[in-house]
Amino acid sequence: TYDDPNQIDKITGCIGDNDPLDVIEIGEMRLEQGDVCEMKILGALGLIDEGEADWKIIGINRHDSLASQLNDISDLKERMPKLLDATLDWFRLYKMPTGKPENQFARNGEFFDRQFALDLIKHTNR
């Protein structure tokens, strides 16, 4: 799955970044970079990184103790609202120490629901 640089993303209004979709795993289990696990998709965040669409899929390891309690981004909003706020802050600011500007977001940082994320995965896979 990747964001196509030859298409304008309907939500962000930007071309794709020609990279695979990124997954933010939010569970309690510690994963190492590059680990492979079965994910339960919860939602998505549309990052605009240097003028390109860079979608972030939000999910949880299916074997995490919290997985049975979380089924959609609305569950995170209810149970862990500060996690979503911290996620926005981190993605907004993480490139600034290298002299780059703040990142922007689709729809002012709206978190999209599970069905949107699943549709996005299918679309980028095609």
PDB file of N, CA, C and O in Angstrom, residues 32-107:
ATOM      1  N   GLU A  32       9.201  -3.673  18.717  1.00  0.00           N
ATOM      2  CA  GLU A  32      10.434  -3.096  18.191  1.00  0.00           C
ATOM      3  C   GLU A  32      10.202  -2.670  16.747  1.00  0.00           C
ATOM      4  O   GLU A  32       9.344  -3.213  16.054  1.00  0.00           O
ATOM      5  N   GLN A  33      10.976  -1.702  16.297  1.00  0.00           N
ATOM      6  CA  GLN A  33      10.873  -1.267  14.915  1.00  0.00           C
ATOM      7  C   GLN A  33      11.076  -2.470  14.001  1.00  0.00           C
ATOM      8  O   GLN A  33      12.003  -3.249  14.187  1.00  0.00           O
ATOM      9  N   GLY A  34      10.175  -2.621  13.036  1.00  0.00           N
ATOM     10  CA  GLY A  34      10.265  -3.722  12.095  1.00  0.00           C
ATOM     11  C   GLY A  34       9.530  -4.981  12.513  1.00  0.00           C
ATOM     12  O   GLY A  34       9.417  -5.920  11.731  1.00  0.00           O
ATOM     13  N   ASP A  35       9.023  -5.021  13.757  1.00  0.00           N
ATOM     14  CA  ASP A  35       8.245  -6.179  14.188  1.00  0.00           C
ATOM     15  C   ASP A  35       6.999  -6.315  13.309  1.00  0.00           C
ATOM     16  O   ASP A  35       6.434  -5.314  12.853  1.00  0.00           O
ATOM     17  N   VAL A  36       6.592  -7.534  13.113  1.00  0.00           N
ATOM     18  CA  VAL A  36       5.387  -7.812  12.348  1.00  0.00           C
ATOM     19  C   VAL A  36       4.362  -8.408  13.299  1.00  0.00           C
ATOM     20  O   VAL A  36       4.676  -9.320  14.062  1.00  0.00           O
ATOM     21  N   CYS A  37       3.152  -7.866  13.272  1.00  0.00           N
ATOM     22  CA  CYS A  37       2.090  -8.388  14.124  1.00  0.00           C
ATOM     23  C   CYS A  37       0.749  -8.166  13.434  1.00  0.00           C
ATOM     24  O   CYS A  37       0.633  -7.344  12.527  1.00  0.00           O
ATOM     25  N   GLU A  38      -0.248  -8.908  13.870  1.00  0.00           N
ATOM     26  CA  GLU A  38      -1.588  -8.741  13.340  1.00  0.00           C
ATOM     27  C   GLU A  38      -2.228  -7.538  14.028  1.00  0.00           C
ATOM     28  O   GLU A  38      -2.280  -7.471  15.255  1.00  0.00           O
ATOM     29  N   MET A  39      -2.686  -6.596  13.216  1.00  0.00           N
ATOM     30  CA  MET A  39      -3.230  -5.350  13.749  1.00  0.00           C
ATOM     31  C   MET A  39      -4.744  -5.300  13.670  1.00  0.00           C
ATOM     32  O   MET A  39      -5.338  -5.823  12.737  1.00  0.00           O
ATOM     33  N   LYS A  40      -5.327  -4.646  14.631  1.00  0.00           N
ATOM     34  CA  LYS A  40      -6.740  -4.288  14.616  1.00  0.00           C
ATOM     35  C   LYS A  40      -6.783  -2.804  14.264  1.00  0.00           C
ATOM     36  O   LYS A  40      -6.252  -1.968  15.002  1.00  0.00           O
ATOM     37  N   ILE A  41      -7.360  -2.469  13.136  1.00  0.00           N
ATOM     38  CA  ILE A  41      -7.390  -1.088  12.657  1.00  0.00           C
ATOM     39  C   ILE A  41      -8.465  -0.313  13.411  1.00  0.00           C
ATOM     40  O   ILE A  41      -9.597  -0.771  13.553  1.00  0.00           O
ATOM     41  N   LEU A  42      -8.081   0.888  13.888  1.00  0.00           N
ATOM     42  CA  LEU A  42      -9.008   1.734  14.647  1.00  0.00           C
ATOM     43  C   LEU A  42      -9.388   3.013  13.911  1.00  0.00           C
ATOM     44  O   LEU A  42     -10.484   3.532  14.093  1.00  0.00           O
ATOM     45  N   GLY A  43      -8.473   3.543  13.109  1.00  0.00           N
ATOM     46  CA  GLY A  43      -8.751   4.805  12.434  1.00  0.00           C
ATOM     47  C   GLY A  43      -7.561   5.291  11.642  1.00  0.00           C
ATOM     48  O   GLY A  43      -6.619   4.542  11.379  1.00  0.00           O
ATOM     49  N   ALA A  44      -7.606   6.566  11.281  1.00  0.00           N
ATOM     50  CA  ALA A  44      -6.543   7.160  10.468  1.00  0.00           C
ATOM     51  C   ALA A  44      -6.416   8.646  10.767  1.00  0.00           C
ATOM     52  O   ALA A  44      -7.353   9.285  11.249  1.00  0.00           O
ATOM     53  N   LEU A  45      -5.236   9.164  10.462  1.00  0.00           N
ATOM     54  CA  LEU A  45      -4.934  10.588  10.586  1.00  0.00           C
ATOM     55  C   LEU A  45      -4.277  11.026   9.286  1.00  0.00           C
ATOM     56  O   LEU A  45      -3.324  10.390   8.824  1.00  0.00           O
ATOM     57  N   GLY A  46      -4.785  12.100   8.696  1.00  0.00           N
ATOM     58  CA  GLY A  46      -4.240  12.608   7.444  1.00  0.00           C
ATOM     59  C   GLY A  46      -3.201  13.684   7.695  1.00  0.00           C
ATOM     60  O   GLY A  46      -3.542  14.826   7.985  1.00  0.00           O
ATOM     61  N   LEU A  47      -1.931  13.323   7.572  1.00  0.00           N
ATOM     62  CA  LEU A  47      -0.837  14.269   7.736  1.00  0.00           C
ATOM     63  C   LEU A  47      -0.494  14.868   6.376  1.00  0.00           C
ATOM     64  O   LEU A  47      -0.506  14.167   5.362  1.00  0.00           O
ATOM     65  N   ILE A  48      -0.214  16.150   6.358  1.00  0.00           N
ATOM     66  CA  ILE A  48       0.290  16.807   5.161  1.00  0.00           C
ATOM     67  C   ILE A  48       1.740  17.173   5.459  1.00  0.00           C
ATOM     68  O   ILE A  48       2.023  18.052   6.262  1.00  0.00           O
ATOM     69  N   ASP A  49       2.634  16.429   4.844  1.00  0.00           N
ATOM     70  CA  ASP A  49       4.063  16.527   5.111  1.00  0.00           C
ATOM     71  C   ASP A  49       4.754  17.135   3.895  1.00  0.00           C
ATOM     72  O   ASP A  49       4.855  16.493   2.846  1.00  0.00           O
ATOM     73  N   GLU A  50       5.184  18.371   4.033  1.00  0.00           N
ATOM     74  CA  GLU A  50       5.850  19.100   2.953  1.00  0.00           C
ATOM     75  C   GLU A  50       5.018  19.074   1.675  1.00  0.00           C
ATOM     76  O   GLU A  50       5.523  18.855   0.582  1.00  0.00           O
ATOM     77  N   GLY A  51       3.695  19.279   1.834  1.00  0.00           N
ATOM     78  CA  GLY A  51       2.795  19.381   0.698  1.00  0.00           C
ATOM     79  C   GLY A  51       2.329  18.058   0.123  1.00  0.00           C
ATOM     80  O   GLY A  51       1.665  18.042  -0.913  1.00  0.00           O
ATOM     81  N   GLU A  52       2.654  16.952   0.775  1.00  0.00           N
ATOM     82  CA  GLU A  52       2.246  15.639   0.294  1.00  0.00           C
ATOM     83  C   GLU A  52       1.381  14.931   1.334  1.00  0.00           C
ATOM     84  O   GLU A  52       1.592  15.090   2.540  1.00  0.00           O
ATOM     85  N   ALA A  53       0.411  14.146   0.845  1.00  0.00           N
ATOM     86  CA  ALA A  53      -0.436  13.353   1.736  1.00  0.00           C
ATOM     87  C   ALA A  53       0.393  12.210   2.325  1.00  0.00           C
ATOM     88  O   ALA A  53       1.064  11.485   1.603  1.00  0.00           O
ATOM     89  N   ASP A  54       0.344  12.072   3.631  1.00  0.00           N
ATOM     90  CA  ASP A  54       1.112  11.036   4.343  1.00  0.00           C
ATOM     91  C   ASP A  54       0.197  10.450   5.424  1.00  0.00           C
ATOM     92  O   ASP A  54       0.261  10.843   6.583  1.00  0.00           O
ATOM     93  N   TRP A  55      -0.664   9.532   5.015  1.00  0.00           N
ATOM     94  CA  TRP A  55      -1.667   8.986   5.927  1.00  0.00           C
ATOM     95  C   TRP A  55      -1.050   8.101   6.989  1.00  0.00           C
ATOM     96  O   TRP A  55      -0.130   7.317   6.716  1.00  0.00           O
ATOM     97  N   LYS A  56      -1.570   8.233   8.195  1.00  0.00           N
ATOM     98  CA  LYS A  56      -1.164   7.412   9.336  1.00  0.00           C
ATOM     99  C   LYS A  56      -2.351   6.546   9.735  1.00  0.00           C
ATOM    100  O   LYS A  56      -3.430   7.070  10.035  1.00  0.00           O
ATOM    101  N   ILE A  57      -2.161   5.243   9.724  1.00  0.00           N
ATOM    102  CA  ILE A  57      -3.187   4.304  10.159  1.00  0.00           C
ATOM    103  C   ILE A  57      -2.978   4.068  11.653  1.00  0.00           C
ATOM    104  O   ILE A  57      -1.851   3.838  12.091  1.00  0.00           O
ATOM    105  N   ILE A  58      -4.039   4.119  12.423  1.00  0.00           N
ATOM    106  CA  ILE A  58      -3.948   3.924  13.868  1.00  0.00           C
ATOM    107  C   ILE A  58      -4.548   2.565  14.197  1.00  0.00           C
ATOM    108  O   ILE A  58      -5.668   2.254  13.795  1.00  0.00           O
ATOM    109  N   GLY A  59      -3.759   1.762  14.898  1.00  0.00           N
ATOM    110  CA  GLY A  59      -4.225   0.421  15.223  1.00  0.00           C
ATOM    111  C   GLY A  59      -3.604  -0.098  16.500  1.00  0.00           C
ATOM    112  O   GLY A  59      -2.787   0.570  17.143  1.00  0.00           O
ATOM    113  N   ILE A  60      -4.002  -1.306  16.839  1.00  0.00           N
ATOM    114  CA  ILE A  60      -3.501  -1.953  18.039  1.00  0.00           C
ATOM    115  C   ILE A  60      -3.207  -3.415  17.711  1.00  0.00           C
ATOM    116  O   ILE A  60      -3.943  -4.038  16.938  1.00  0.00           O
ATOM    117  N   ASN A  61      -2.153  -3.940  18.287  1.00  0.00           N
ATOM    118  CA  ASN A  61      -1.805  -5.351  18.141  1.00  0.00           C
ATOM    119  C   ASN A  61      -2.995  -6.177  18.638  1.00  0.00           C
ATOM    120  O   ASN A  61      -3.494  -5.960  19.738  1.00  0.00           O
ATOM    121  N   ARG A  62      -3.454  -7.108  17.840  1.00  0.00           N
ATOM    122  CA  ARG A  62      -4.619  -7.929  18.220  1.00  0.00           C
ATOM    123  C   ARG A  62      -4.388  -8.715  19.513  1.00  0.00           C
ATOM    124  O   ARG A  62      -5.341  -9.121  20.160  1.00  0.00           O
ATOM    125  N   HIS A  63      -3.134  -8.920  19.900  1.00  0.00           N
ATOM    126  CA  HIS A  63      -2.826  -9.678  21.109  1.00  0.00           C
ATOM    127  C   HIS A  63      -2.594  -8.777  22.325  1.00  0.00           C
ATOM    128  O   HIS A  63      -2.288  -9.267  23.401  1.00  0.00           O
ATOM    129  N   ASP A  64      -2.744  -7.479  22.156  1.00  0.00           N
ATOM    130  CA  ASP A  64      -2.590  -6.539  23.260  1.00  0.00           C
ATOM    131  C   ASP A  64      -3.788  -6.654  24.205  1.00  0.00           C
ATOM    132  O   ASP A  64      -4.912  -6.891  23.768  1.00  0.00           O
ATOM    133  N   SER A  65      -3.546  -6.443  25.484  1.00  0.00           N
ATOM    134  CA  SER A  65      -4.624  -6.555  26.475  1.00  0.00           C
ATOM    135  C   SER A  65      -5.740  -5.528  26.261  1.00  0.00           C
ATOM    136  O   SER A  65      -6.870  -5.738  26.695  1.00  0.00           O
ATOM    137  N   LEU A  66      -5.445  -4.420  25.608  1.00  0.00           N
ATOM    138  CA  LEU A  66      -6.461  -3.393  25.350  1.00  0.00           C
ATOM    139  C   LEU A  66      -7.273  -3.647  24.080  1.00  0.00           C
ATOM    140  O   LEU A  66      -8.286  -2.991  23.856  1.00  0.00           O
ATOM    141  N   ALA A  67      -6.845  -4.573  23.243  1.00  0.00           N
ATOM    142  CA  ALA A  67      -7.469  -4.755  21.928  1.00  0.00           C
ATOM    143  C   ALA A  67      -8.957  -5.077  22.018  1.00  0.00           C
ATOM    144  O   ALA A  67      -9.746  -4.611  21.186  1.00  0.00           O
ATOM    145  N   SER A  68      -9.367  -5.842  23.010  1.00  0.00           N
ATOM    146  CA  SER A  68     -10.783  -6.205  23.110  1.00  0.00           C
ATOM    147  C   SER A  68     -11.658  -5.007  23.502  1.00  0.00           C
ATOM    148  O   SER A  68     -12.870  -5.023  23.275  1.00  0.00           O
ATOM    149  N   GLN A  69     -11.052  -3.960  24.048  1.00  0.00           N
ATOM    150  CA  GLN A  69     -11.800  -2.782  24.483  1.00  0.00           C
ATOM    151  C   GLN A  69     -11.862  -1.676  23.430  1.00  0.00           C
ATOM    152  O   GLN A  69     -12.599  -0.705  23.589  1.00  0.00           O
ATOM    153  N   LEU A  70     -11.063  -1.803  22.383  1.00  0.00           N
ATOM    154  CA  LEU A  70     -10.951  -0.755  21.375  1.00  0.00           C
ATOM    155  C   LEU A  70     -11.361  -1.290  20.009  1.00  0.00           C
ATOM    156  O   LEU A  70     -10.756  -2.247  19.518  1.00  0.00           O
ATOM    157  N   ASN A  71     -12.366  -0.663  19.400  1.00  0.00           N
ATOM    158  CA  ASN A  71     -12.854  -1.117  18.102  1.00  0.00           C
ATOM    159  C   ASN A  71     -12.880  -0.032  17.043  1.00  0.00           C
ATOM    160  O   ASN A  71     -13.006  -0.326  15.870  1.00  0.00           O
ATOM    161  N   ASP A  72     -12.784   1.218  17.450  1.00  0.00           N
ATOM    162  CA  ASP A  72     -12.872   2.340  16.522  1.00  0.00           C
ATOM    163  C   ASP A  72     -12.171   3.530  17.163  1.00  0.00           C
ATOM    164  O   ASP A  72     -11.945   3.545  18.375  1.00  0.00           O
ATOM    165  N   ILE A  73     -11.888   4.531  16.358  1.00  0.00           N
ATOM    166  CA  ILE A  73     -11.211   5.724  16.871  1.00  0.00           C
ATOM    167  C   ILE A  73     -12.048   6.393  17.959  1.00  0.00           C
ATOM    168  O   ILE A  73     -11.504   7.008  18.880  1.00  0.00           O
ATOM    169  N   SER A  74     -13.365   6.247  17.893  1.00  0.00           N
ATOM    170  CA  SER A  74     -14.231   6.842  18.921  1.00  0.00           C
ATOM    171  C   SER A  74     -13.934   6.248  20.300  1.00  0.00           C
ATOM    172  O   SER A  74     -14.053   6.948  21.310  1.00  0.00           O
ATOM    173  N   ASP A  75     -13.529   4.969  20.355  1.00  0.00           N
ATOM    174  CA  ASP A  75     -13.151   4.366  21.635  1.00  0.00           C
ATOM    175  C   ASP A  75     -11.896   5.022  22.196  1.00  0.00           C
ATOM    176  O   ASP A  75     -11.786   5.236  23.403  1.00  0.00           O
ATOM    177  N   LEU A  76     -10.959   5.368  21.332  1.00  0.00           N
ATOM    178  CA  LEU A  76      -9.754   6.078  21.793  1.00  0.00           C
ATOM    179  C   LEU A  76     -10.108   7.478  22.265  1.00  0.00           C
ATOM    180  O   LEU A  76      -9.565   7.954  23.258  1.00  0.00           O
ATOM    181  N   LYS A  77     -10.986   8.156  21.541  1.00  0.00           N
ATOM    182  CA  LYS A  77     -11.402   9.501  21.940  1.00  0.00           C
ATOM    183  C   LYS A  77     -12.024   9.479  23.329  1.00  0.00           C
ATOM    184  O   LYS A  77     -11.812  10.388  24.123  1.00  0.00           O
ATOM    185  N   GLU A  78     -12.773   8.443  23.605  1.00  0.00           N
ATOM    186  CA  GLU A  78     -13.444   8.326  24.898  1.00  0.00           C
ATOM    187  C   GLU A  78     -12.495   7.879  26.002  1.00  0.00           C
ATOM    188  O   GLU A  78     -12.483   8.449  27.094  1.00  0.00           O
ATOM    189  N   ARG A  79     -11.690   6.876  25.738  1.00  0.00           N
ATOM    190  CA  ARG A  79     -10.852   6.261  26.771  1.00  0.00           C
ATOM    191  C   ARG A  79      -9.470   6.893  26.927  1.00  0.00           C
ATOM    192  O   ARG A  79      -8.900   6.867  28.005  1.00  0.00           O
ATOM    193  N   MET A  80      -8.926   7.429  25.828  1.00  0.00           N
ATOM    194  CA  MET A  80      -7.560   7.952  25.858  1.00  0.00           C
ATOM    195  C   MET A  80      -7.444   9.252  25.064  1.00  0.00           C
ATOM    196  O   MET A  80      -6.642   9.337  24.136  1.00  0.00           O
ATOM    197  N   PRO A  81      -8.216  10.268  25.385  1.00  0.00           N
ATOM    198  CA  PRO A  81      -8.183  11.492  24.570  1.00  0.00           C
ATOM    199  C   PRO A  81      -6.811  12.172  24.561  1.00  0.00           C
ATOM    200  O   PRO A  81      -6.429  12.776  23.570  1.00  0.00           O
ATOM    201  N   LYS A  82      -6.075  12.076  25.635  1.00  0.00           N
ATOM    202  CA  LYS A  82      -4.753  12.716  25.677  1.00  0.00           C
ATOM    203  C   LYS A  82      -3.766  12.028  24.736  1.00  0.00           C
ATOM    204  O   LYS A  82      -2.842  12.664  24.226  1.00  0.00           O
ATOM    205  N   LEU A  83      -3.965  10.741  24.478  1.00  0.00           N
ATOM    206  CA  LEU A  83      -3.117  10.022  23.527  1.00  0.00           C
ATOM    207  C   LEU A  83      -3.268  10.622  22.133  1.00  0.00           C
ATOM    208  O   LEU A  83      -2.289  10.860  21.435  1.00  0.00           O
ATOM    209  N   LEU A  84      -4.494  10.910  21.742  1.00  0.00           N
ATOM    210  CA  LEU A  84      -4.719  11.501  20.429  1.00  0.00           C
ATOM    211  C   LEU A  84      -4.156  12.915  20.356  1.00  0.00           C
ATOM    212  O   LEU A  84      -3.559  13.305  19.348  1.00  0.00           O
ATOM    213  N   ASP A  85      -4.321  13.693  21.418  1.00  0.00           N
ATOM    214  CA  ASP A  85      -3.741  15.043  21.463  1.00  0.00           C
ATOM    215  C   ASP A  85      -2.219  14.977  21.344  1.00  0.00           C
ATOM    216  O   ASP A  85      -1.606  15.751  20.604  1.00  0.00           O
ATOM    217  N   ALA A  86      -1.603  14.059  22.072  1.00  0.00           N
ATOM    218  CA  ALA A  86      -0.141  13.908  22.034  1.00  0.00           C
ATOM    219  C   ALA A  86       0.321  13.459  20.653  1.00  0.00           C
ATOM    220  O   ALA A  86       1.374  13.894  20.166  1.00  0.00           O
ATOM    221  N   THR A  87      -0.460  12.606  20.003  1.00  0.00           N
ATOM    222  CA  THR A  87      -0.123  12.143  18.651  1.00  0.00           C
ATOM    223  C   THR A  87      -0.126  13.312  17.675  1.00  0.00           C
ATOM    224  O   THR A  87       0.804  13.459  16.870  1.00  0.00           O
ATOM    225  N   LEU A  88      -1.144  14.158  17.754  1.00  0.00           N
ATOM    226  CA  LEU A  88      -1.192  15.353  16.901  1.00  0.00           C
ATOM    227  C   LEU A  88       0.008  16.258  17.153  1.00  0.00           C
ATOM    228  O   LEU A  88       0.648  16.732  16.208  1.00  0.00           O
ATOM    229  N   ASP A  89       0.304  16.514  18.415  1.00  0.00           N
ATOM    230  CA  ASP A  89       1.438  17.381  18.750  1.00  0.00           C
ATOM    231  C   ASP A  89       2.737  16.821  18.197  1.00  0.00           C
ATOM    232  O   ASP A  89       3.552  17.551  17.641  1.00  0.00           O
ATOM    233  N   TRP A  90       2.949  15.520  18.372  1.00  0.00           N
ATOM    234  CA  TRP A  90       4.207  14.918  17.917  1.00  0.00           C
ATOM    235  C   TRP A  90       4.345  15.040  16.408  1.00  0.00           C
ATOM    236  O   TRP A  90       5.378  15.490  15.913  1.00  0.00           O
ATOM    237  N   PHE A  91       3.299  14.678  15.659  1.00  0.00           N
ATOM    238  CA  PHE A  91       3.398  14.751  14.200  1.00  0.00           C
ATOM    239  C   PHE A  91       3.444  16.184  13.698  1.00  0.00           C
ATOM    240  O   PHE A  91       4.019  16.444  12.650  1.00  0.00           O
ATOM    241  N   ARG A  92       2.887  17.122  14.439  1.00  0.00           N
ATOM    242  CA  ARG A  92       2.953  18.532  14.045  1.00  0.00           C
ATOM    243  C   ARG A  92       4.391  19.051  14.154  1.00  0.00           C
ATOM    244  O   ARG A  92       4.871  19.788  13.310  1.00  0.00           O
ATOM    245  N   LEU A  93       5.103  18.628  15.184  1.00  0.00           N
ATOM    246  CA  LEU A  93       6.378  19.253  15.539  1.00  0.00           C
ATOM    247  C   LEU A  93       7.636  18.446  15.235  1.00  0.00           C
ATOM    248  O   LEU A  93       8.734  18.995  15.284  1.00  0.00           O
ATOM    249  N   TYR A  94       7.522  17.185  14.908  1.00  0.00           N
ATOM    250  CA  TYR A  94       8.707  16.324  14.918  1.00  0.00           C
ATOM    251  C   TYR A  94       9.787  16.695  13.913  1.00  0.00           C
ATOM    252  O   TYR A  94      10.947  16.335  14.103  1.00  0.00           O
ATOM    253  N   LYS A  95       9.491  17.454  12.874  1.00  0.00           N
ATOM    254  CA  LYS A  95      10.519  17.847  11.903  1.00  0.00           C
ATOM    255  C   LYS A  95      11.101  19.235  12.167  1.00  0.00           C
ATOM    256  O   LYS A  95      12.072  19.628  11.530  1.00  0.00           O
ATOM    257  N   MET A  96      10.525  19.947  13.105  1.00  0.00           N
ATOM    258  CA  MET A  96      10.979  21.319  13.368  1.00  0.00           C
ATOM    259  C   MET A  96      12.432  21.407  13.830  1.00  0.00           C
ATOM    260  O   MET A  96      13.126  22.345  13.437  1.00  0.00           O
ATOM    261  N   PRO A  97      12.941  20.469  14.632  1.00  0.00           N
ATOM    262  CA  PRO A  97      14.349  20.578  15.033  1.00  0.00           C
ATOM    263  C   PRO A  97      15.326  20.543  13.854  1.00  0.00           C
ATOM    264  O   PRO A  97      16.463  20.992  13.983  1.00  0.00           O
ATOM    265  N   THR A  98      14.885  20.039  12.693  1.00  0.00           N
ATOM    266  CA  THR A  98      15.759  20.014  11.513  1.00  0.00           C
ATOM    267  C   THR A  98      15.574  21.254  10.649  1.00  0.00           C
ATOM    268  O   THR A  98      16.097  21.323   9.543  1.00  0.00           O
ATOM    269  N   GLY A  99      14.797  22.238  11.154  1.00  0.00           N
ATOM    270  CA  GLY A  99      14.592  23.478  10.427  1.00  0.00           C
ATOM    271  C   GLY A  99      13.391  23.483   9.501  1.00  0.00           C
ATOM    272  O   GLY A  99      13.158  24.460   8.795  1.00  0.00           O
ATOM    273  N   LYS A 100      12.613  22.416   9.496  1.00  0.00           N
ATOM    274  CA  LYS A 100      11.436  22.356   8.644  1.00  0.00           C
ATOM    275  C   LYS A 100      10.237  22.937   9.389  1.00  0.00           C
ATOM    276  O   LYS A 100      10.218  22.979  10.612  1.00  0.00           O
ATOM    277  N   PRO A 101       9.222  23.379   8.641  1.00  0.00           N
ATOM    278  CA  PRO A 101       8.036  23.959   9.290  1.00  0.00           C
ATOM    279  C   PRO A 101       7.163  22.890   9.934  1.00  0.00           C
ATOM    280  O   PRO A 101       7.345  21.694   9.697  1.00  0.00           O
ATOM    281  N   GLU A 102       6.212  23.343  10.742  1.00  0.00           N
ATOM    282  CA  GLU A 102       5.227  22.437  11.327  1.00  0.00           C
ATOM    283  C   GLU A 102       4.484  21.702  10.223  1.00  0.00           C
ATOM    284  O   GLU A 102       4.204  22.273   9.170  1.00  0.00           O
ATOM    285  N   ASN A 103       4.155  20.448  10.469  1.00  0.00           N
ATOM    286  CA  ASN A 103       3.294  19.707   9.552  1.00  0.00           C
ATOM    287  C   ASN A 103       1.852  20.166   9.738  1.00  0.00           C
ATOM    288  O   ASN A 103       1.466  20.630  10.812  1.00  0.00           O
ATOM    289  N   GLN A 104       1.076  20.010   8.704  1.00  0.00           N
ATOM    290  CA  GLN A 104      -0.352  20.321   8.720  1.00  0.00           C
ATOM    291  C   GLN A 104      -1.138  19.013   8.657  1.00  0.00           C
ATOM    292  O   GLN A 104      -0.567  17.957   8.395  1.00  0.00           O
ATOM    293  N   PHE A 105      -2.444  19.088   8.856  1.00  0.00           N
ATOM    294  CA  PHE A 105      -3.287  17.906   8.878  1.00  0.00           C
ATOM    295  C   PHE A 105      -4.524  18.103   8.023  1.00  0.00           C
ATOM    296  O   PHE A 105      -5.020  19.218   7.891  1.00  0.00           O
ATOM    297  N   ALA A 106      -5.039  16.998   7.512  1.00  0.00           N
ATOM    298  CA  ALA A 106      -6.319  17.018   6.822  1.00  0.00           C
ATOM    299  C   ALA A 106      -7.409  17.386   7.820  1.00  0.00           C
ATOM    300  O   ALA A 106      -7.392  16.922   8.964  1.00  0.00           O
ATOM    301  N   ARG A 107      -8.295  18.242   7.403  1.00  0.00           N
ATOM    302  CA  ARG A 107      -9.439  18.658   8.231  1.00  0.00           C
ATOM    303  C   ARG A 107      -9.031  19.051   9.650  1.00  0.00           C
ATOM    304  O   ARG A 107      -9.634  18.640  10.632  1.00  0.00           O
TER     305      ARG A 107
END
